[in-house]
Amino acid sequence: MSTDTHDPAPFPESVAVLALGLLGGSVLKAISKRFPKSRRIGWARSSAVREIALDQAIANVVVDRPEDAVAQAEVVVVASPVNTIAELARDSFDANPNAIFTDVGSTKKRIVTEVERHPGLSQRFVAAHPIAGSEKGGIEFADADLFQDRTVVVTPSGRETAGHVEKVEAFWMGLGAQVVRTSPTEHDRLLALTSHLPHLLAALASRQVDAAALAFVGTGWRDTTRVAAGNADLWASIVSENREYVLQALDGAIGDLQRLADRVRGGDDAAVRDWLDEGRDRRLQSDGESRA
Amino acid sequence: MSTDTHDPAPFPESVAVLALGLLGGSVLKAISKRFPKSRRIGWARSSAVREIALDQAIANVVVDRPEDAVAQAEVVVVASPVNTIAELARDSFDANPNAIFTDVGSTKKRIVTEVERHPGLSQRFVAAHPIAGSEKGGIEFADADLFQDRTVVVTPSGRETAGHVEKVEAFWMGLGAQVVRTSPTEHDRLLALTSHLPHLLAALASRQVDAAALAFVGTGWRDTTRVAAGNADLWASIVSENREYVLQALDGAIGDLQRLADRVRGGDDAAVRDWLDEGRDRRLQSDGESRA
């Protein structure tokens, strides 16, 4: 009767982060704060970003090539834009047969499908999505507490070597997050509703306000549209990667908005109130249930 | 050559507030903080609310009937739900031929039209809308600084006695607000885009998330949907009062969302990015221009 499986795994002695934006930088800062003895290796395409990472001691060492980071690391976090994650992992995993990979991509199905085409990688790649971020991108906004009490969704493919999923879950929990496990497909379906659609609706609300109207916006509009300030390239990639479920969500939202318009047009105030009330109930319910 | 017209008018010696919710309570608290010598008279339908107003010294005196408040006041602020403002002013203005009225209604055209049916009132009623509030209603959330640096839109009908519009503008500026003057119709057209539609889109985003998905919401969804927690009755009234422009805004939004869906369906990532970018530009522009 061994108790090994219940011992908390020690935090990895070395972690490489590929791409040092808000999320990658925050992973390194969180490790620095919580596990200062763990070696932090950073790679970024931009030499200016690598320099910031080194100068500010966000990383212990930075390297010019992804594979040089992978070669030194027990765990590799791929933190590049969602449409380049699978490619970056594929091009670097051969550098170290023991490294376990995870990522931060906002969509999961396409990444996992791509990774599955490389059996040597798919055994060691545990896909993850920290539901944490900001409309402000870049290493300059990196935050050691970004993952504190946030949810990280882990989406195993089923091809991982035994124990690897648990190791990656322990890694994210080590950074302060709570882990939820689900399938890549279910992740993408749910996140289309909880993240991708709200982003599109925030941009929609922003787009309807012309220059003359800007003087009349209040905190309501400001909150509703805040995420619309996020990087448009990144979000276009997310929409592209999760096209099917985003379209389902969009079509559902258009139909629901059309139902509301019909009630407004018909002057059915009670029906308008009921429509609003259902949105209100869901919002209030989230205060009790959400972990994010 | 008189300089009288440039002298700042002294703050009213007595102000009555009819209805003591978040906005009415905040008006009294702001006066208490900034002009403690001014007499604050409160009326609320609920005796429990009147008691709070008195116990917490939000008002100096509370009365059982609106006309008893009006009788004692230089300026009357009608702070009831938008669909009862004109009625409350109409039923109480005879109690004091000298009182100047203003209000806090989120829509203006219907209120001004109603008021115009009573010439004795319309000469003394200067419609206003403080773009300030919260999803949390009730006197318990009243805040002395609610109007600080916020915009109050004043929408004259053109029937006001000379000088009254300026007096009401000075009143709101006295509470810390910046005043913008426009027509009731233009106000309603613009607020449909900057406030009413965003509220409906926030409720829409909230409605799409079912119980299973609630565990996956993050700060993006939370911000985007925050206002959806607001009182559904109040918002149904606002939609009803501003039906024409809300419908225009809804139809515009549905068309714009349909355009986005077509781009997503067609796999045109660059066109999706452009759509997002326009929303982003508008949002970033607001940081420079908005006063709210």
PDB file of N, CA, C and O in Angstrom, chain A residues 234-281:
ATOM      1  N   LEU A 234      -5.480  38.888 -31.884  1.00  0.00           N
ATOM      2  CA  LEU A 234      -5.621  37.725 -31.002  1.00  0.00           C
ATOM      3  C   LEU A 234      -7.051  37.205 -31.014  1.00  0.00           C
ATOM      4  O   LEU A 234      -7.291  36.006 -31.104  1.00  0.00           O
ATOM      5  N   TRP A 235      -8.000  38.132 -30.922  1.00  0.00           N
ATOM      6  CA  TRP A 235      -9.392  37.698 -30.844  1.00  0.00           C
ATOM      7  C   TRP A 235      -9.911  37.159 -32.175  1.00  0.00           C
ATOM      8  O   TRP A 235     -10.717  36.229 -32.202  1.00  0.00           O
ATOM      9  N   ALA A 236      -9.416  37.720 -33.275  1.00  0.00           N
ATOM     10  CA  ALA A 236      -9.800  37.156 -34.576  1.00  0.00           C
ATOM     11  C   ALA A 236      -9.276  35.722 -34.688  1.00  0.00           C
ATOM     12  O   ALA A 236      -9.946  34.847 -35.239  1.00  0.00           O
ATOM     13  N   SER A 237      -8.088  35.463 -34.134  1.00  0.00           N
ATOM     14  CA  SER A 237      -7.550  34.103 -34.134  1.00  0.00           C
ATOM     15  C   SER A 237      -8.415  33.158 -33.308  1.00  0.00           C
ATOM     16  O   SER A 237      -8.678  32.025 -33.704  1.00  0.00           O
ATOM     17  N   ILE A 238      -8.831  33.639 -32.141  1.00  0.00           N
ATOM     18  CA  ILE A 238      -9.674  32.802 -31.272  1.00  0.00           C
ATOM     19  C   ILE A 238     -10.971  32.447 -31.991  1.00  0.00           C
ATOM     20  O   ILE A 238     -11.408  31.293 -32.002  1.00  0.00           O
ATOM     21  N   VAL A 239     -11.582  33.451 -32.624  1.00  0.00           N
ATOM     22  CA  VAL A 239     -12.823  33.205 -33.367  1.00  0.00           C
ATOM     23  C   VAL A 239     -12.581  32.198 -34.478  1.00  0.00           C
ATOM     24  O   VAL A 239     -13.380  31.276 -34.691  1.00  0.00           O
ATOM     25  N   SER A 240     -11.456  32.344 -35.160  1.00  0.00           N
ATOM     26  CA  SER A 240     -11.139  31.454 -36.265  1.00  0.00           C
ATOM     27  C   SER A 240     -10.924  30.021 -35.779  1.00  0.00           C
ATOM     28  O   SER A 240     -11.421  29.062 -36.372  1.00  0.00           O
ATOM     29  N   GLU A 241     -10.208  29.880 -34.658  1.00  0.00           N
ATOM     30  CA  GLU A 241      -9.914  28.553 -34.112  1.00  0.00           C
ATOM     31  C   GLU A 241     -11.178  27.846 -33.601  1.00  0.00           C
ATOM     32  O   GLU A 241     -11.238  26.640 -33.554  1.00  0.00           O
ATOM     33  N   ASN A 242     -12.141  28.641 -33.174  1.00  0.00           N
ATOM     34  CA  ASN A 242     -13.351  28.052 -32.579  1.00  0.00           C
ATOM     35  C   ASN A 242     -14.584  28.407 -33.402  1.00  0.00           C
ATOM     36  O   ASN A 242     -15.664  28.640 -32.883  1.00  0.00           O
ATOM     37  N   ARG A 243     -14.396  28.431 -34.726  1.00  0.00           N
ATOM     38  CA  ARG A 243     -15.426  28.945 -35.628  1.00  0.00           C
ATOM     39  C   ARG A 243     -16.795  28.311 -35.416  1.00  0.00           C
ATOM     40  O   ARG A 243     -17.809  28.994 -35.322  1.00  0.00           O
ATOM     41  N   GLU A 244     -16.821  26.995 -35.328  1.00  0.00           N
ATOM     42  CA  GLU A 244     -18.101  26.290 -35.290  1.00  0.00           C
ATOM     43  C   GLU A 244     -18.930  26.709 -34.071  1.00  0.00           C
ATOM     44  O   GLU A 244     -20.100  27.076 -34.194  1.00  0.00           O
ATOM     45  N   TYR A 245     -18.296  26.693 -32.905  1.00  0.00           N
ATOM     46  CA  TYR A 245     -19.055  27.022 -31.696  1.00  0.00           C
ATOM     47  C   TYR A 245     -19.321  28.523 -31.573  1.00  0.00           C
ATOM     48  O   TYR A 245     -20.336  28.927 -31.022  1.00  0.00           O
ATOM     49  N   VAL A 246     -18.395  29.331 -32.085  1.00  0.00           N
ATOM     50  CA  VAL A 246     -18.644  30.777 -32.080  1.00  0.00           C
ATOM     51  C   VAL A 246     -19.861  31.095 -32.953  1.00  0.00           C
ATOM     52  O   VAL A 246     -20.711  31.908 -32.593  1.00  0.00           O
ATOM     53  N   LEU A 247     -19.948  30.420 -34.099  1.00  0.00           N
ATOM     54  CA  LEU A 247     -21.094  30.645 -34.980  1.00  0.00           C
ATOM     55  C   LEU A 247     -22.392  30.209 -34.323  1.00  0.00           C
ATOM     56  O   LEU A 247     -23.414  30.894 -34.415  1.00  0.00           O
ATOM     57  N   GLN A 248     -22.360  29.064 -33.652  1.00  0.00           N
ATOM     58  CA  GLN A 248     -23.554  28.621 -32.914  1.00  0.00           C
ATOM     59  C   GLN A 248     -23.964  29.679 -31.896  1.00  0.00           C
ATOM     60  O   GLN A 248     -25.143  30.011 -31.754  1.00  0.00           O
ATOM     61  N   ALA A 249     -22.961  30.202 -31.180  1.00  0.00           N
ATOM     62  CA  ALA A 249     -23.251  31.202 -30.150  1.00  0.00           C
ATOM     63  C   ALA A 249     -23.791  32.485 -30.776  1.00  0.00           C
ATOM     64  O   ALA A 249     -24.728  33.098 -30.269  1.00  0.00           O
ATOM     65  N   LEU A 250     -23.190  32.891 -31.898  1.00  0.00           N
ATOM     66  CA  LEU A 250     -23.642  34.102 -32.580  1.00  0.00           C
ATOM     67  C   LEU A 250     -25.073  33.940 -33.091  1.00  0.00           C
ATOM     68  O   LEU A 250     -25.911  34.833 -32.921  1.00  0.00           O
ATOM     69  N   ASP A 251     -25.343  32.806 -33.718  1.00  0.00           N
ATOM     70  CA  ASP A 251     -26.691  32.589 -34.234  1.00  0.00           C
ATOM     71  C   ASP A 251     -27.707  32.562 -33.094  1.00  0.00           C
ATOM     72  O   ASP A 251     -28.806  33.108 -33.211  1.00  0.00           O
ATOM     73  N   GLY A 252     -27.322  31.944 -31.982  1.00  0.00           N
ATOM     74  CA  GLY A 252     -28.210  31.930 -30.822  1.00  0.00           C
ATOM     75  C   GLY A 252     -28.467  33.333 -30.297  1.00  0.00           C
ATOM     76  O   GLY A 252     -29.598  33.692 -29.960  1.00  0.00           O
ATOM     77  N   ALA A 253     -27.414  34.132 -30.258  1.00  0.00           N
ATOM     78  CA  ALA A 253     -27.552  35.498 -29.734  1.00  0.00           C
ATOM     79  C   ALA A 253     -28.397  36.354 -30.665  1.00  0.00           C
ATOM     80  O   ALA A 253     -29.245  37.140 -30.212  1.00  0.00           O
ATOM     81  N   ILE A 254     -28.195  36.201 -31.978  1.00  0.00           N
ATOM     82  CA  ILE A 254     -28.992  36.981 -32.935  1.00  0.00           C
ATOM     83  C   ILE A 254     -30.470  36.632 -32.789  1.00  0.00           C
ATOM     84  O   ILE A 254     -31.332  37.515 -32.759  1.00  0.00           O
ATOM     85  N   GLY A 255     -30.762  35.346 -32.661  1.00  0.00           N
ATOM     86  CA  GLY A 255     -32.150  34.926 -32.486  1.00  0.00           C
ATOM     87  C   GLY A 255     -32.752  35.474 -31.207  1.00  0.00           C
ATOM     88  O   GLY A 255     -33.904  35.933 -31.178  1.00  0.00           O
ATOM     89  N   ASP A 256     -31.962  35.465 -30.145  1.00  0.00           N
ATOM     90  CA  ASP A 256     -32.446  35.934 -28.842  1.00  0.00           C
ATOM     91  C   ASP A 256     -32.676  37.448 -28.864  1.00  0.00           C
ATOM     92  O   ASP A 256     -33.646  37.957 -28.282  1.00  0.00           O
ATOM     93  N   LEU A 257     -31.803  38.159 -29.563  1.00  0.00           N
ATOM     94  CA  LEU A 257     -31.943  39.614 -29.679  1.00  0.00           C
ATOM     95  C   LEU A 257     -33.143  39.960 -30.558  1.00  0.00           C
ATOM     96  O   LEU A 257     -33.853  40.947 -30.313  1.00  0.00           O
ATOM     97  N   GLN A 258     -33.370  39.123 -31.556  1.00  0.00           N
ATOM     98  CA  GLN A 258     -34.537  39.312 -32.423  1.00  0.00           C
ATOM     99  C   GLN A 258     -35.829  39.109 -31.624  1.00  0.00           C
ATOM    100  O   GLN A 258     -36.792  39.871 -31.781  1.00  0.00           O
ATOM    101  N   ARG A 259     -35.814  38.112 -30.749  1.00  0.00           N
ATOM    102  CA  ARG A 259     -36.986  37.887 -29.878  1.00  0.00           C
ATOM    103  C   ARG A 259     -37.246  39.108 -29.010  1.00  0.00           C
ATOM    104  O   ARG A 259     -38.383  39.521 -28.816  1.00  0.00           O
ATOM    105  N   LEU A 260     -36.182  39.673 -28.479  1.00  0.00           N
ATOM    106  CA  LEU A 260     -36.341  40.880 -27.667  1.00  0.00           C
ATOM    107  C   LEU A 260     -36.904  42.024 -28.508  1.00  0.00           C
ATOM    108  O   LEU A 260     -37.844  42.716 -28.090  1.00  0.00           O
ATOM    109  N   ALA A 261     -36.340  42.215 -29.699  1.00  0.00           N
ATOM    110  CA  ALA A 261     -36.805  43.309 -30.563  1.00  0.00           C
ATOM    111  C   ALA A 261     -38.293  43.147 -30.872  1.00  0.00           C
ATOM    112  O   ALA A 261     -39.046  44.131 -30.891  1.00  0.00           O
ATOM    113  N   ASP A 262     -38.728  41.911 -31.089  1.00  0.00           N
ATOM    114  CA  ASP A 262     -40.151  41.673 -31.359  1.00  0.00           C
ATOM    115  C   ASP A 262     -41.006  42.093 -30.164  1.00  0.00           C
ATOM    116  O   ASP A 262     -42.081  42.677 -30.318  1.00  0.00           O
ATOM    117  N   ARG A 263     -40.520  41.793 -28.967  1.00  0.00           N
ATOM    118  CA  ARG A 263     -41.284  42.163 -27.767  1.00  0.00           C
ATOM    119  C   ARG A 263     -41.321  43.681 -27.604  1.00  0.00           C
ATOM    120  O   ARG A 263     -42.335  44.241 -27.197  1.00  0.00           O
ATOM    121  N   VAL A 264     -40.193  44.337 -27.883  1.00  0.00           N
ATOM    122  CA  VAL A 264     -40.155  45.805 -27.778  1.00  0.00           C
ATOM    123  C   VAL A 264     -41.091  46.405 -28.821  1.00  0.00           C
ATOM    124  O   VAL A 264     -41.894  47.285 -28.522  1.00  0.00           O
ATOM    125  N   ARG A 265     -40.999  45.899 -30.042  1.00  0.00           N
ATOM    126  CA  ARG A 265     -41.828  46.415 -31.140  1.00  0.00           C
ATOM    127  C   ARG A 265     -43.313  46.241 -30.818  1.00  0.00           C
ATOM    128  O   ARG A 265     -44.124  47.124 -31.088  1.00  0.00           O
ATOM    129  N   GLY A 266     -43.637  45.115 -30.222  1.00  0.00           N
ATOM    130  CA  GLY A 266     -45.028  44.837 -29.880  1.00  0.00           C
ATOM    131  C   GLY A 266     -45.509  45.582 -28.639  1.00  0.00           C
ATOM    132  O   GLY A 266     -46.674  45.487 -28.274  1.00  0.00           O
ATOM    133  N   GLY A 267     -44.609  46.311 -27.999  1.00  0.00           N
ATOM    134  CA  GLY A 267     -45.006  47.071 -26.812  1.00  0.00           C
ATOM    135  C   GLY A 267     -45.338  46.193 -25.620  1.00  0.00           C
ATOM    136  O   GLY A 267     -46.044  46.614 -24.703  1.00  0.00           O
ATOM    137  N   ASP A 268     -44.789  44.983 -25.615  1.00  0.00           N
ATOM    138  CA  ASP A 268     -45.091  44.045 -24.525  1.00  0.00           C
ATOM    139  C   ASP A 268     -44.069  44.241 -23.397  1.00  0.00           C
ATOM    140  O   ASP A 268     -43.097  43.496 -23.265  1.00  0.00           O
ATOM    141  N   ASP A 269     -44.346  45.248 -22.565  1.00  0.00           N
ATOM    142  CA  ASP A 269     -43.383  45.615 -21.519  1.00  0.00           C
ATOM    143  C   ASP A 269     -43.115  44.475 -20.541  1.00  0.00           C
ATOM    144  O   ASP A 269     -41.992  44.287 -20.077  1.00  0.00           O
ATOM    145  N   ALA A 270     -44.153  43.719 -20.215  1.00  0.00           N
ATOM    146  CA  ALA A 270     -43.972  42.618 -19.261  1.00  0.00           C
ATOM    147  C   ALA A 270     -43.045  41.560 -19.851  1.00  0.00           C
ATOM    148  O   ALA A 270     -42.205  40.983 -19.142  1.00  0.00           O
ATOM    149  N   ALA A 271     -43.182  41.316 -21.161  1.00  0.00           N
ATOM    150  CA  ALA A 271     -42.322  40.316 -21.806  1.00  0.00           C
ATOM    151  C   ALA A 271     -40.881  40.816 -21.897  1.00  0.00           C
ATOM    152  O   ALA A 271     -39.933  40.036 -21.797  1.00  0.00           O
ATOM    153  N   VAL A 272     -40.713  42.126 -22.085  1.00  0.00           N
ATOM    154  CA  VAL A 272     -39.364  42.705 -22.079  1.00  0.00           C
ATOM    155  C   VAL A 272     -38.753  42.537 -20.690  1.00  0.00           C
ATOM    156  O   VAL A 272     -37.586  42.150 -20.540  1.00  0.00           O
ATOM    157  N   ARG A 273     -39.562  42.820 -19.667  1.00  0.00           N
ATOM    158  CA  ARG A 273     -39.060  42.678 -18.299  1.00  0.00           C
ATOM    159  C   ARG A 273     -38.662  41.234 -18.019  1.00  0.00           C
ATOM    160  O   ARG A 273     -37.623  40.975 -17.409  1.00  0.00           O
ATOM    161  N   ASP A 274     -39.473  40.271 -18.476  1.00  0.00           N
ATOM    162  CA  ASP A 274     -39.131  38.860 -18.250  1.00  0.00           C
ATOM    163  C   ASP A 274     -37.801  38.507 -18.917  1.00  0.00           C
ATOM    164  O   ASP A 274     -36.976  37.789 -18.347  1.00  0.00           O
ATOM    165  N   TRP A 275     -37.620  39.019 -20.118  1.00  0.00           N
ATOM    166  CA  TRP A 275     -36.368  38.763 -20.850  1.00  0.00           C
ATOM    167  C   TRP A 275     -35.185  39.307 -20.055  1.00  0.00           C
ATOM    168  O   TRP A 275     -34.163  38.635 -19.875  1.00  0.00           O
ATOM    169  N   LEU A 276     -35.330  40.530 -19.560  1.00  0.00           N
ATOM    170  CA  LEU A 276     -34.260  41.143 -18.764  1.00  0.00           C
ATOM    171  C   LEU A 276     -34.044  40.386 -17.455  1.00  0.00           C
ATOM    172  O   LEU A 276     -32.916  40.206 -17.000  1.00  0.00           O
ATOM    173  N   ASP A 277     -35.144  39.951 -16.872  1.00  0.00           N
ATOM    174  CA  ASP A 277     -35.079  39.255 -15.585  1.00  0.00           C
ATOM    175  C   ASP A 277     -34.286  37.960 -15.686  1.00  0.00           C
ATOM    176  O   ASP A 277     -33.545  37.606 -14.764  1.00  0.00           O
ATOM    177  N   GLU A 278     -34.451  37.266 -16.802  1.00  0.00           N
ATOM    178  CA  GLU A 278     -33.691  36.021 -16.982  1.00  0.00           C
ATOM    179  C   GLU A 278     -32.193  36.310 -17.068  1.00  0.00           C
ATOM    180  O   GLU A 278     -31.377  35.555 -16.538  1.00  0.00           O
ATOM    181  N   GLY A 279     -31.842  37.392 -17.728  1.00  0.00           N
ATOM    182  CA  GLY A 279     -30.427  37.786 -17.769  1.00  0.00           C
ATOM    183  C   GLY A 279     -29.930  38.186 -16.393  1.00  0.00           C
ATOM    184  O   GLY A 279     -28.805  37.868 -15.990  1.00  0.00           O
ATOM    185  N   ARG A 280     -30.779  38.891 -15.657  1.00  0.00           N
ATOM    186  CA  ARG A 280     -30.421  39.325 -14.308  1.00  0.00           C
ATOM    187  C   ARG A 280     -30.204  38.119 -13.390  1.00  0.00           C
ATOM    188  O   ARG A 280     -29.232  38.050 -12.641  1.00  0.00           O
ATOM    189  N   ASP A 281     -31.126  37.161 -13.450  1.00  0.00           N
ATOM    190  CA  ASP A 281     -31.007  35.969 -12.602  1.00  0.00           C
ATOM    191  C   ASP A 281     -29.685  35.252 -12.858  1.00  0.00           C
ATOM    192  O   ASP A 281     -28.993  34.852 -11.922  1.00  0.00           O
TER     193      ASP A 281
END
